Coordinates of C-alpha atoms and ligand atoms in Angstrom, one line a residue:
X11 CA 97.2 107.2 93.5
X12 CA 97.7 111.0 94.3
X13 CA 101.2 111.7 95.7
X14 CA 100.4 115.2 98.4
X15 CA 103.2 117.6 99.6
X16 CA 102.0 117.7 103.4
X17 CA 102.6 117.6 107.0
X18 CA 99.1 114.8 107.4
X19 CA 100.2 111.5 108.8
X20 CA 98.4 108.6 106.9
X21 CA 97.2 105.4 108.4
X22 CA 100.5 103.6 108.0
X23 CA 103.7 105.1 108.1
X24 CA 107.3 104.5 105.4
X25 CA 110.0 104.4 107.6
X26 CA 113.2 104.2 105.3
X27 CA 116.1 102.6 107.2
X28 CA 119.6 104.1 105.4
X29 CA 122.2 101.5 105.3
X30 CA 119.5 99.2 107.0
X31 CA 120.2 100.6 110.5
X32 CA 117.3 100.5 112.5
X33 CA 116.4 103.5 114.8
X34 CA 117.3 104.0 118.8
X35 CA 114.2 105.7 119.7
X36 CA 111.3 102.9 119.0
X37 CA 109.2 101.9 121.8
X38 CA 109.6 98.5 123.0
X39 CA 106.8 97.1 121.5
X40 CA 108.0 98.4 118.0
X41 CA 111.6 96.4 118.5
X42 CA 109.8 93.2 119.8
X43 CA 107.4 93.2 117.1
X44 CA 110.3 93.2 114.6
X45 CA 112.5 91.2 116.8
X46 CA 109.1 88.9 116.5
X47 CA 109.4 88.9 112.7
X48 CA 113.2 88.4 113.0
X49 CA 113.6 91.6 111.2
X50 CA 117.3 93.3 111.0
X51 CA 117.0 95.8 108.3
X52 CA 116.9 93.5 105.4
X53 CA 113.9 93.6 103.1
X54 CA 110.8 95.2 104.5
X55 CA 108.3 94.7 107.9
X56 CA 105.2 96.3 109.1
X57 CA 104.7 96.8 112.7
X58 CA 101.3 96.7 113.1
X59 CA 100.7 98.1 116.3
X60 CA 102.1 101.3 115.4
X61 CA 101.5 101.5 112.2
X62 CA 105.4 101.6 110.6
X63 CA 106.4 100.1 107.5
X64 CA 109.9 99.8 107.8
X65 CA 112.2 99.6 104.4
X66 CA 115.5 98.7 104.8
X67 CA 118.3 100.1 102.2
X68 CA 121.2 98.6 101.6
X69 CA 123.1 101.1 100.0
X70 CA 121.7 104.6 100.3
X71 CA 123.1 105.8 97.2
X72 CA 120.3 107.9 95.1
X73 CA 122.9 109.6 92.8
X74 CA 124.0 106.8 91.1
X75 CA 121.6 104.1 92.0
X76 CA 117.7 103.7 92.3
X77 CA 117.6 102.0 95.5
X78 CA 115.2 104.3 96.7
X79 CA 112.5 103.7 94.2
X80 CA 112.9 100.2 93.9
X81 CA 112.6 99.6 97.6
X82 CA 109.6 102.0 97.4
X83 CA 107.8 100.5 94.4
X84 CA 108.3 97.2 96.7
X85 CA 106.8 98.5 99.8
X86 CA 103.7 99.8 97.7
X87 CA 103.1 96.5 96.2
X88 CA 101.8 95.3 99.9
X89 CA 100.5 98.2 100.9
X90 CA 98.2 98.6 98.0
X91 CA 96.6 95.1 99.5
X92 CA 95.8 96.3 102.6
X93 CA 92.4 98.0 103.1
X94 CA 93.9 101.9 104.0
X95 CA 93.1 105.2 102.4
X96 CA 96.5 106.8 103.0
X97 CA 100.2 106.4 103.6
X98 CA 103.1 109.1 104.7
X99 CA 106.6 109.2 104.4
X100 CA 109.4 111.3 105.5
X101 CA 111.2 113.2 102.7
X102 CA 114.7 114.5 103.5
X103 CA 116.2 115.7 100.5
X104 CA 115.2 117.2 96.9
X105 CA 117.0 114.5 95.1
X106 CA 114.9 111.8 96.8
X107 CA 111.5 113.2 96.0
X108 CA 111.6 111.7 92.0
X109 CA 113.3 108.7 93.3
X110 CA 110.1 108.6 95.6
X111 CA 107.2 109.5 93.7
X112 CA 108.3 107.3 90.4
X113 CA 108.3 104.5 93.2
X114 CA 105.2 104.7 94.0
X115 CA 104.0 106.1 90.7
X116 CA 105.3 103.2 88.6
X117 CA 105.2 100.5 91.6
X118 CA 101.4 100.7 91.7
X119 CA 100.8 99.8 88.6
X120 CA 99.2 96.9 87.4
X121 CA 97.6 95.9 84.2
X122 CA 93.9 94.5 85.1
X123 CA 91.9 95.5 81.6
X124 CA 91.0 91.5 80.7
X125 CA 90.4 90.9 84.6
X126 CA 87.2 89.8 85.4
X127 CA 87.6 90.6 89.0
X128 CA 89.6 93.4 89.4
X129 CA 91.9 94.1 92.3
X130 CA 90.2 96.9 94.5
X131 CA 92.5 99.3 96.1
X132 CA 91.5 101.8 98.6
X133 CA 94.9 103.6 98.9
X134 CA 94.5 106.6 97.3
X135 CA 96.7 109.6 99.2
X136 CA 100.6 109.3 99.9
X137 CA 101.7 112.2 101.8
X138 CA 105.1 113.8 101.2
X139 CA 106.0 114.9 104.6
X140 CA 109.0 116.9 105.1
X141 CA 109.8 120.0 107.3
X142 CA 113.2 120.9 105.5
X143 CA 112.5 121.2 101.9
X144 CA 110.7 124.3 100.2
X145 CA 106.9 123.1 99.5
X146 CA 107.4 124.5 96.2
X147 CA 110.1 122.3 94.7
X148 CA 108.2 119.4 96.7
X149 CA 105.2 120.0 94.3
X150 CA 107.1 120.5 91.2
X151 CA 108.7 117.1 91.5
X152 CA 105.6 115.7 92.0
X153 CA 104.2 117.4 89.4
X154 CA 107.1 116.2 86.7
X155 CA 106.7 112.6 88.4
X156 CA 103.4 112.6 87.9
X157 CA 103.9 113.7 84.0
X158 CA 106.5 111.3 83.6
X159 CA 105.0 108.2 85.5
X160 CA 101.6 108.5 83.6
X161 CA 103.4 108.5 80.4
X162 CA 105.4 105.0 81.2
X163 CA 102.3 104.0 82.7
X164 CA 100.2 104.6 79.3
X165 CA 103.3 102.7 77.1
X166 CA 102.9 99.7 79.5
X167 CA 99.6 99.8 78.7
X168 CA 99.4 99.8 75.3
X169 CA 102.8 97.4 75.2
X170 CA 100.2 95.0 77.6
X171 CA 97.1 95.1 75.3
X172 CA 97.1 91.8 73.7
X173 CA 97.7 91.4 69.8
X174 CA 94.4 90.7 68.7
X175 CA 93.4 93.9 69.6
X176 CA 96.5 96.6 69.1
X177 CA 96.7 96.3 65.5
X178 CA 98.9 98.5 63.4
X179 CA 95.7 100.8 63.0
X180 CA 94.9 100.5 66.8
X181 CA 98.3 102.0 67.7
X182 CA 98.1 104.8 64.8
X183 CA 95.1 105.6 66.0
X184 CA 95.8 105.8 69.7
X185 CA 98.6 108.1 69.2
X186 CA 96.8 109.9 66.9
X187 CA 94.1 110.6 69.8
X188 CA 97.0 111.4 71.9
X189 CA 98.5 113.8 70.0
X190 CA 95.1 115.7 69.9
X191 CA 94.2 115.4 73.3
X192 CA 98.3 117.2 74.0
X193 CA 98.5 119.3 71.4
X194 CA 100.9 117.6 69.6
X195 CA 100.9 116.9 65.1
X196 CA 100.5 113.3 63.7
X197 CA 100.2 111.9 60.3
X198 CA 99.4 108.7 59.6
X199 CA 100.5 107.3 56.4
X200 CA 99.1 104.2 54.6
X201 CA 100.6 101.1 52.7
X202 CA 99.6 103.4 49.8
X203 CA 102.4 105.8 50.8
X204 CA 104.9 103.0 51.8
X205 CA 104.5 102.3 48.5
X206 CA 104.9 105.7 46.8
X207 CA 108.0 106.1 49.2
X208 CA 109.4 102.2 47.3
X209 CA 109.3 101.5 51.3
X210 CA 109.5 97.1 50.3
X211 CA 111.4 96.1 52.7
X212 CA 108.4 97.2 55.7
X213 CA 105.7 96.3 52.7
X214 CA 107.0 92.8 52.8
X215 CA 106.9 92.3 56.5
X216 CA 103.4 93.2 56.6
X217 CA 102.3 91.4 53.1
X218 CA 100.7 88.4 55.2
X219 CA 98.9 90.2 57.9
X220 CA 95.2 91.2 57.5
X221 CA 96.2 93.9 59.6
X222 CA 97.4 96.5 57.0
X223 CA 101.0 98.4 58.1
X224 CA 101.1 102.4 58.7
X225 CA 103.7 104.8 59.2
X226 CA 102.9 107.5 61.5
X227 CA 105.0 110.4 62.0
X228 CA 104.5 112.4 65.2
X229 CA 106.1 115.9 65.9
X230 CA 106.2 118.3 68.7
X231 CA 107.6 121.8 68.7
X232 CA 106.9 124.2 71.4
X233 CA 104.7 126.9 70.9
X234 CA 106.6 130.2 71.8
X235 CA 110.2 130.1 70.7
X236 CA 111.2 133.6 69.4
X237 CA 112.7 132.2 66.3
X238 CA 115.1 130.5 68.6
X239 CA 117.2 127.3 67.2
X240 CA 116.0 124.2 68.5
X241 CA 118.1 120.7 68.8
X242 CA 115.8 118.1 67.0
X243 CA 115.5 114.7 68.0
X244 CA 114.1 111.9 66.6
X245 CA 113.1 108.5 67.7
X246 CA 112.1 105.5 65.7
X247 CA 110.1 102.7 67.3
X248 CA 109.6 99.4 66.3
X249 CA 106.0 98.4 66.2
X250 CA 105.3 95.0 65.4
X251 CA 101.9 94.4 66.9
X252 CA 102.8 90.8 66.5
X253 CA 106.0 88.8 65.7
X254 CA 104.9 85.0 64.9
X255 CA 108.4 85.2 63.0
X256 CA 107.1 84.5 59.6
X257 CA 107.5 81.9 57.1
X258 CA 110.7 81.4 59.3
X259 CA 108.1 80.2 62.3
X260 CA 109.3 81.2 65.9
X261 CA 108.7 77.6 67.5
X262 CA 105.5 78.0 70.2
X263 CA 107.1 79.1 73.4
X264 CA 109.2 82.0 71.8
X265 CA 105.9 83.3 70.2
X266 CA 104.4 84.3 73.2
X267 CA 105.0 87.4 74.5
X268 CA 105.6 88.8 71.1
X269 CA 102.8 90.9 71.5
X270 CA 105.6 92.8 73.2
X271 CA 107.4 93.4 70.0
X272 CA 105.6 96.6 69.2
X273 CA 107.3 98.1 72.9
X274 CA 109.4 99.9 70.9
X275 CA 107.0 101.9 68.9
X276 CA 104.9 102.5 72.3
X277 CA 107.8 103.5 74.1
X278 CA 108.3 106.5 71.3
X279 CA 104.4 107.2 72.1
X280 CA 105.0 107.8 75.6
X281 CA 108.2 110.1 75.2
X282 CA 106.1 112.0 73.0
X283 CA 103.5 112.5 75.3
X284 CA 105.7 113.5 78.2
X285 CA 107.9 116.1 76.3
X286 CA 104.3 118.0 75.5
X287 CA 103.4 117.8 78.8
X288 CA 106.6 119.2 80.1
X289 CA 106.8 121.7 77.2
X290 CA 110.3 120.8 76.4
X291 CA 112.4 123.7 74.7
X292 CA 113.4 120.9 71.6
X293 CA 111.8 119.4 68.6
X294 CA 111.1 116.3 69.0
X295 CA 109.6 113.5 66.2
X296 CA 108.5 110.3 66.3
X297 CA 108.3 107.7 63.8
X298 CA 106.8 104.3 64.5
X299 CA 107.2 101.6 62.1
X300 CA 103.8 99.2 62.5
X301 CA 103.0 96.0 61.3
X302 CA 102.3 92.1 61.9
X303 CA 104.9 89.7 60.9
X304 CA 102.6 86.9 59.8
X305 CA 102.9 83.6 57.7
X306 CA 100.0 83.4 54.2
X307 CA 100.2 82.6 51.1
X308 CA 101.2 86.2 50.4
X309 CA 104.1 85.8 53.1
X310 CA 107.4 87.4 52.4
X311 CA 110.1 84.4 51.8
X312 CA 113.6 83.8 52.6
X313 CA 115.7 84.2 49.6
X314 CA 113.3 87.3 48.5
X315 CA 115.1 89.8 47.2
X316 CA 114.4 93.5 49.0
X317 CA 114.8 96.6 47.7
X318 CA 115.0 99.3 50.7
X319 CA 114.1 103.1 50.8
X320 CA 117.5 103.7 50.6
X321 CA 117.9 101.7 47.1
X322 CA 119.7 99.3 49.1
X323 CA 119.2 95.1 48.5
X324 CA 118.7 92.6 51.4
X325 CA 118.7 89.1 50.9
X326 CA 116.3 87.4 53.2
X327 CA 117.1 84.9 54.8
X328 CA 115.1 84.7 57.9
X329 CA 111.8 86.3 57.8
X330 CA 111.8 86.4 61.9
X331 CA 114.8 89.4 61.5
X332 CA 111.9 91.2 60.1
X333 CA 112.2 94.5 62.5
X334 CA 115.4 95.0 60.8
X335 CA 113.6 95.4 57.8
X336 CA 110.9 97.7 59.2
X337 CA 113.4 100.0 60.7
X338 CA 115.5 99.9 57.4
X339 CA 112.7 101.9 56.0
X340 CA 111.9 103.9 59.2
X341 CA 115.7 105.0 59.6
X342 CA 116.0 106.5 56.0
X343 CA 112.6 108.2 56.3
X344 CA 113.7 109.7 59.6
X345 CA 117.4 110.5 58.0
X346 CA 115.5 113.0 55.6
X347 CA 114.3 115.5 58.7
X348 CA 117.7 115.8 59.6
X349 CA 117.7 115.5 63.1
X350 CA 120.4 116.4 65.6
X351 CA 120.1 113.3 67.1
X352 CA 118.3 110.5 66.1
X353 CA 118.0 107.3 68.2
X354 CA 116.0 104.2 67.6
X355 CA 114.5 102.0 70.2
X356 CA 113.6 98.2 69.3
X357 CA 113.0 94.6 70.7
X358 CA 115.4 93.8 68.2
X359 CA 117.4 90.3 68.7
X360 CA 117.3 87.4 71.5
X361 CA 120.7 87.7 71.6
X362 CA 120.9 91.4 73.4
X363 CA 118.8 89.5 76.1
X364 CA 121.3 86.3 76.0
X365 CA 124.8 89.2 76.4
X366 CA 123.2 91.6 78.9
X367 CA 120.5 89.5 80.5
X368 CA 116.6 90.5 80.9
X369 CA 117.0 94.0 82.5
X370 CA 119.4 95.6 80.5
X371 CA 119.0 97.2 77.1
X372 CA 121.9 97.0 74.5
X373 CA 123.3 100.7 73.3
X374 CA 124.8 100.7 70.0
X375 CA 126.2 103.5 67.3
X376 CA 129.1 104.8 65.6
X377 CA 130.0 107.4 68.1
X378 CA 131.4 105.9 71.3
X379 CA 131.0 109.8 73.2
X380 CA 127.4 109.8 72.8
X381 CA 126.9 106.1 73.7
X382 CA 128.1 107.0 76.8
X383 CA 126.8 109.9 77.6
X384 CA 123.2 108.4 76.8
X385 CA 124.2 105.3 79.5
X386 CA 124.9 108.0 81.9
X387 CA 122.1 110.0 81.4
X388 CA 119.8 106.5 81.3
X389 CA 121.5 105.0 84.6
X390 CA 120.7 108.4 86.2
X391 CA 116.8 107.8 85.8
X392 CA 117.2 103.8 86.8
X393 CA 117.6 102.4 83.6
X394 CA 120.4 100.0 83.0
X395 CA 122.5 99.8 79.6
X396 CA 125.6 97.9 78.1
X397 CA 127.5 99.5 75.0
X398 CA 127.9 96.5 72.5
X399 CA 131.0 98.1 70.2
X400 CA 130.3 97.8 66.4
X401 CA 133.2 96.0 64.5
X402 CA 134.3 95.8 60.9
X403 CA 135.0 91.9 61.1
X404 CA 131.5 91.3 62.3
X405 CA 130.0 93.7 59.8
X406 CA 131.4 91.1 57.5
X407 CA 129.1 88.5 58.3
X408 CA 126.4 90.7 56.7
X409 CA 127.6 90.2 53.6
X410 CA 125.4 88.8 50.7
X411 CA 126.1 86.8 47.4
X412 CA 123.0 88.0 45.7
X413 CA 122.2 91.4 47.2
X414 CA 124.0 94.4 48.9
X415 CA 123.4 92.9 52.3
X416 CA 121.6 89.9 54.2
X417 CA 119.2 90.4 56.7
X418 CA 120.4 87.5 59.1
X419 CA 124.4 87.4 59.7
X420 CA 126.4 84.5 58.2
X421 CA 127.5 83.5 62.3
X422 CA 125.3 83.9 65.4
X423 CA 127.9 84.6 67.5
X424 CA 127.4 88.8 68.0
X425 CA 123.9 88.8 66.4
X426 CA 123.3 91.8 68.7
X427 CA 125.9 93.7 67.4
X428 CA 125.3 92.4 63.5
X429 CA 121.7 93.6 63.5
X430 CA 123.0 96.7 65.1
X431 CA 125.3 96.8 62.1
X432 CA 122.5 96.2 59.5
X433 CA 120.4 99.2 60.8
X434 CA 123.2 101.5 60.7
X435 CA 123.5 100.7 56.8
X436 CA 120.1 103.0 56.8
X437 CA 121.0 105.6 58.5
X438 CA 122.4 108.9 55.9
X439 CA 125.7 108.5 56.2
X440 CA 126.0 112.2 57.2
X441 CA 124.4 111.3 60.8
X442 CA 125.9 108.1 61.7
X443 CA 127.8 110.1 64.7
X444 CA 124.6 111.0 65.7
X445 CA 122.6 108.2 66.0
X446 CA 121.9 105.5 69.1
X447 CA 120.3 102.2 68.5
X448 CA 118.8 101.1 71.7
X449 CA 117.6 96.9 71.8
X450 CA 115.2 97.1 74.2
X451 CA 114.5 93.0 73.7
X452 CA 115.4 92.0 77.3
X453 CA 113.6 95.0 79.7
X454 CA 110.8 95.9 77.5
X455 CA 108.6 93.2 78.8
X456 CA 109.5 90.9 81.9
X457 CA 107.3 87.9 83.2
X458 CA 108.3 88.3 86.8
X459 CA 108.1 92.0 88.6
X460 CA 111.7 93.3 89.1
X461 CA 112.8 97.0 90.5
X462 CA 109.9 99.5 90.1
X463 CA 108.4 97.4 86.9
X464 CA 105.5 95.0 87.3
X465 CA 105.0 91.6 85.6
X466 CA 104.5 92.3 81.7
X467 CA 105.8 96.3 80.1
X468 CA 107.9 98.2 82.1
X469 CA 107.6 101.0 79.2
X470 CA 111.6 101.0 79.5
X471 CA 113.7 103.6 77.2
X472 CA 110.6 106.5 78.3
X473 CA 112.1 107.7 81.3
X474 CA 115.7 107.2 79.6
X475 CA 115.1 109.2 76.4
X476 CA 113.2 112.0 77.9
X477 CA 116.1 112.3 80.8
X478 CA 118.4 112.6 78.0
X479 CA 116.2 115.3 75.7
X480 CA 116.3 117.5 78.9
X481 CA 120.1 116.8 79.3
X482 CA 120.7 118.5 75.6
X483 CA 118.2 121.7 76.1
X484 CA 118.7 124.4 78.1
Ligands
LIG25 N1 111.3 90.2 68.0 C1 112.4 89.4 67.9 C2 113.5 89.6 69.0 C3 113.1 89.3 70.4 C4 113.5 88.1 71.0 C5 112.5 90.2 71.2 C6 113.2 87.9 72.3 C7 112.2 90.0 72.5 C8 112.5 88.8 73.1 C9 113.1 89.5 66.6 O1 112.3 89.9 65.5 C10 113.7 88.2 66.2 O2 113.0 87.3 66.1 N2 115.0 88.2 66.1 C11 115.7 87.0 65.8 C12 116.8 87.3 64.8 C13 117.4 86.1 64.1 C14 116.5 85.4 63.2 C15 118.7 86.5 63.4 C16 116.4 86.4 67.1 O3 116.8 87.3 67.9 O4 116.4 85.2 67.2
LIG26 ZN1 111.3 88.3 64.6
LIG27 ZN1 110.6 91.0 66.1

């Protein structure tokens, strides 16, 4: 769908209605026909006679809400059923055009690869009209949209593409095609160099798999910076292609959508790809942790004994908390570039979904300023959060007999915040303050369409992350 700054009417016109009012001047036929559908400003209706889709909003609040873009990505849901080439819509100020275009950016998406008979759409034009705002900024906006919608689009993708399929090496390789296509490094490392780097907490996760685990490290740095100091960033993604939860079996109706468990990973993959594209003043890494937690006769056990990067032990006790393990790795490999801020994003426990509920991801860290600042940032863009506060008692419960720690807490009650806890044990002590764990478990992948996100990804933590990037650089 191509999003146009101009003054063209299309076939069917938006009409937003600000605190659900609807307007004096429509003809008589327009109010009977939505007097017909019992329409008061609630929801949306489509006059057809004239052509008007009206969208009610209840709260008309685009600074601190994304109203707008829900209600839009709603509206574009039907509209993309109907057999028109073009919409319009009424712009009336620069803080709505985002709100906008990532509505009907993100709203229109659908994932259709395995569908035989694929949904054929013949909307292909939105027209930004607007008589008040400089065409300029109206086609930068939609340019960044469009940057930043493609990139959420592509992790939803990859986060969709079923298990048997994105392997470890299928993700490596896909960034590693990204990054080329950009302009952007990557390295992939092997399970030779998990080795060499005594990485056995990740080797054992992956021990079962046929699918063999890699490490890749993507970087970005922009091209002319006149010997200027960048902030660095880096994000760690979890990447389990597939988490059937081990020897420690997830019974059959948790296992599906565990294909999902890798949204982590793809999430870093599409922040990449949109700081290139916007040529962000920073360096910015990624490092994706990927592998298949599987069950075999090779299978990592509970009561194994790990040894981490870090020289750390873990007792296992439960081979399902296995992206703990992963990102125990991934978190003292990242600790070594020494970012400015480093910030993990993982599908990390059921029980972030059971505290903050499907749509909301879990913020945790040492350093309650930047927690904040990042749910700020993140609830700009749309994207809720909850701060779950780290505690010494409950870092207790991750005490083991045999080893340094356990990889499963001693109580369930704050397992969100425990394996929170057991991550930060990973991170170089040195830049605890400046690191975020974000459990991404309940919005990273929703079986039921909610705001602008469609049934399945909703490539949650993209938009968040690269908001906050651009918050820090000048
Ligand atoms: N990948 C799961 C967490 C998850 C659950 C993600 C639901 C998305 C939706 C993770 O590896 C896991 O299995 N965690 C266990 C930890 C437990 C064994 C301590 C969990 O949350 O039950
Ligand atoms: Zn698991
Ligand atoms: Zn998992």
């Amino acid at each position: 769908m191509k999003i146009i700054a101009s003054q063209k009417q299309g076939e069917v016109k938006i009409i937003l209605l600000k605190d659900r009012v609807i307007p004096k001047d429509l003809s008589k036929d327009e109010k009977k026909e939505l007097e017909f559908y019992g329409f008061e400003g609630e929801g949306s209706c489509l006059v057809g006679q004239s052509k008007k889709f009206f969208i009610g909003l209840e709260k008309y609040d685009y600074e601190f809400s994304n109203a707008l873009s829900d209600a839009i990505a709603n509206a574009i849901c039907s509209l993309k059923k109907m057999k028109i080439k073009s919409i319009s819509i009424e712009v009336e100020k620069e803080e709505e055009i985002k709100k906008i275009c990532l509505g009907i950016l993100l709203g229109a998406y659908s994932y259709e690869e395995f569908k035989s008979k694929k949904n054929e759409i013949t909307l292909k034009e939105v027209y930004l009209n607007s008589n008040k705002l400089d065409e300029k900024i109206l086609q930068e906006q939609i340019l960044e949209s469009e940057i930043l919608a493609t990139s959420i689009n592509h992790t939803r993708d990859l986060v969709n593409t079923p298990p048997q399929q994105a392997t470890p090496e299928y993700i490596a390789k896909y960034a590693e095609n990204l990054a080329k296509s950009i302009g952007f490094e990557c390295q992939i490392y092997n399970e030779e160099f998990l080795k060499k780097e005594k990485m056995e907490a990740f080797l054992a996760v992956a021990r079962a798999s046929v699918h063999k685990p890699y490490l890749v490290h993507l970087s970005y740095k922009p091209k002319d910076t006149k010997g200027q100091k960048l902030p660095k960033f880096v994000f760690v993604g979890k990447g389990l292609t597939y988490d059937s939860g081990g020897l420690s079996l997830k019974p059959g109706d948790y296992m599906t959508t565990m294909k999902a468990d890798k949204s982590g990973a793809c999430a870093v993959i599409g922040i990449l790809e949109a700081v290139a594209k916007f040529g962000i003043k920073a360096e910015v890494h990624g490092i994706l942790g990927l592998a298949e937690n599987m069950i075999g006769g090779n299978a990592y056990k509970p009561d194994d004994i790990l040894r981490a990067r870090n020289q750390k032990t873990i007792e296992v006790r439960n081979t399902d908390a296995e992206g703990r393990l992963v990102l125990a790795d991934c978190l003292s490999f990242a600790s070594d570039l020494k970012p400015d801020f480093l910030i993990d994003l993982a599908t990390l426990t059921g029980a972030c979904v059971v505290g903050l509920g499907d749509y909301t991801s879990g913020i945790m860290g040492y350093d309650k300023k930047l927690q904040e600042e990042f749910a700020k940032v993140a609830f700009r863009v749309g994207e809720l959060t909850g701060i779950l506060p780290f505690n010494p008692y409950l870092r207790k419960l991750l005490k083991s007999e045999v080893a340094d720690l356990c990889n499963i807490p001693s109580s369930r009650y704050g397992s969100a915040i425990t394996a929170g806890m057991f991550l930060g044990e990973f991170v170089e002590e040195t830049l605890k303050d400046k690191w975020l764990h974000l459990d991404i478990a309940g919005p990273a992948y929703v079986e039921k369409a909610w705001g602008v996100n469609p049934f399945g990804a909703s490539g949650i933590g993209v938009r968040a992350c690269v908001e906050f990037i651009k918050s820090k650089v000048k």
